[in-house]
Amino acid sequence: MTYQAEQEKVTFVLPLYFAKAEVTFTRQSSDDGLTVPIIPANGPRVSISTRRFAKGFWLAQLTWSVGRQRFCSEGWFEIA
């Protein structure tokens, strides 16, 4: 995961042959959450705009599957 504050986006790179993926964003100071499905046809590099995100610390939880195996990665970023 790479957060690009100046471009207001978060970018993820998935394996070439992932079958299904989604990213869930949760703000530290709130129970608000946003889940974004990721479509394999769009390629392994996915960027999601953070323009509408409120200020604060956000946790991005990326889950994906390759075959019958599921994987998860997470990281924090701050919108100032």
Coordinates of C-alpha atoms in Angstrom, one line a residue:
M1 CA 0.0 0.0 0.0
T2 CA 1.2 3.5 -0.9
Y3 CA -0.6 6.6 0.3
Q4 CA 0.0 9.6 -1.9
A5 CA -1.2 12.6 0.0
E6 CA -0.5 15.2 -2.7
Q7 CA -2.5 13.1 -5.2
E8 CA -5.2 12.2 -2.7
K9 CA -5.1 8.5 -3.4
V10 CA -4.1 5.1 -2.0
T11 CA -2.5 2.6 -4.3
F12 CA -2.4 -1.2 -3.9
V13 CA -0.5 -3.8 -6.0
L14 CA -2.1 -7.2 -6.1
P15 CA -0.8 -10.5 -7.6
L16 CA -1.4 -10.8 -11.3
Y17 CA -3.8 -13.8 -10.9
F18 CA -6.0 -12.7 -8.0
A19 CA -9.6 -14.0 -8.2
K20 CA -11.3 -11.6 -5.8
A21 CA -10.3 -8.6 -3.7
E22 CA -11.7 -5.8 -1.6
V23 CA -10.3 -3.1 0.6
T24 CA -12.0 -1.9 3.8
F25 CA -11.2 1.6 5.1
T26 CA -11.9 2.3 8.8
R27 CA -11.2 5.6 10.6
Q28 CA -9.5 5.3 14.0
S29 CA -11.8 7.7 15.8
S30 CA -15.0 6.4 14.3
D31 CA -17.0 3.3 13.5
D32 CA -17.5 4.5 9.9
G33 CA -16.2 2.2 7.3
L34 CA -16.1 1.9 3.6
T35 CA -15.5 -1.3 1.6
V36 CA -14.5 -1.1 -2.0
P37 CA -14.6 -4.2 -4.2
I38 CA -11.7 -4.6 -6.6
I39 CA -12.3 -6.1 -10.0
P40 CA -9.6 -8.4 -11.4
A41 CA -10.1 -7.2 -15.0
N42 CA -8.7 -3.8 -14.1
G43 CA -5.2 -5.3 -13.5
P44 CA -3.0 -5.7 -10.5
R45 CA -2.4 -2.0 -9.7
V46 CA -5.4 -0.3 -8.1
S47 CA -5.7 3.3 -6.9
I48 CA -8.5 4.6 -4.8
S49 CA -9.3 8.2 -4.3
T50 CA -9.2 9.6 -0.7
R51 CA -10.7 13.0 -1.6
R52 CA -13.9 12.3 0.3
F53 CA -12.2 10.8 3.4
A54 CA -12.5 12.8 6.6
K55 CA -9.3 14.0 8.3
G56 CA -7.7 11.6 10.7
F57 CA -6.0 8.2 10.8
W58 CA -7.3 5.5 8.6
L59 CA -6.7 1.7 8.5
A60 CA -6.8 0.1 5.1
Q61 CA -7.4 -3.7 5.2
L62 CA -6.8 -5.4 1.8
T63 CA -8.1 -8.9 1.4
W64 CA -7.7 -11.0 -1.8
S65 CA -7.8 -14.6 -2.9
V66 CA -5.7 -16.6 -5.3
G67 CA -7.2 -20.0 -6.0
R68 CA -8.6 -21.2 -2.7
Q69 CA -6.1 -19.3 -0.6
R70 CA -7.1 -16.0 1.1
F71 CA -4.6 -13.3 2.0
C72 CA -4.8 -10.0 4.0
S73 CA -2.6 -7.0 4.3
E74 CA -3.2 -3.8 6.3
G75 CA -1.6 -0.4 6.8
W76 CA -2.3 3.0 8.4
F77 CA -2.3 6.4 6.8
E78 CA -3.2 9.9 7.9
I79 CA -5.3 12.5 6.1
A80 CA -4.2 15.9 7.4

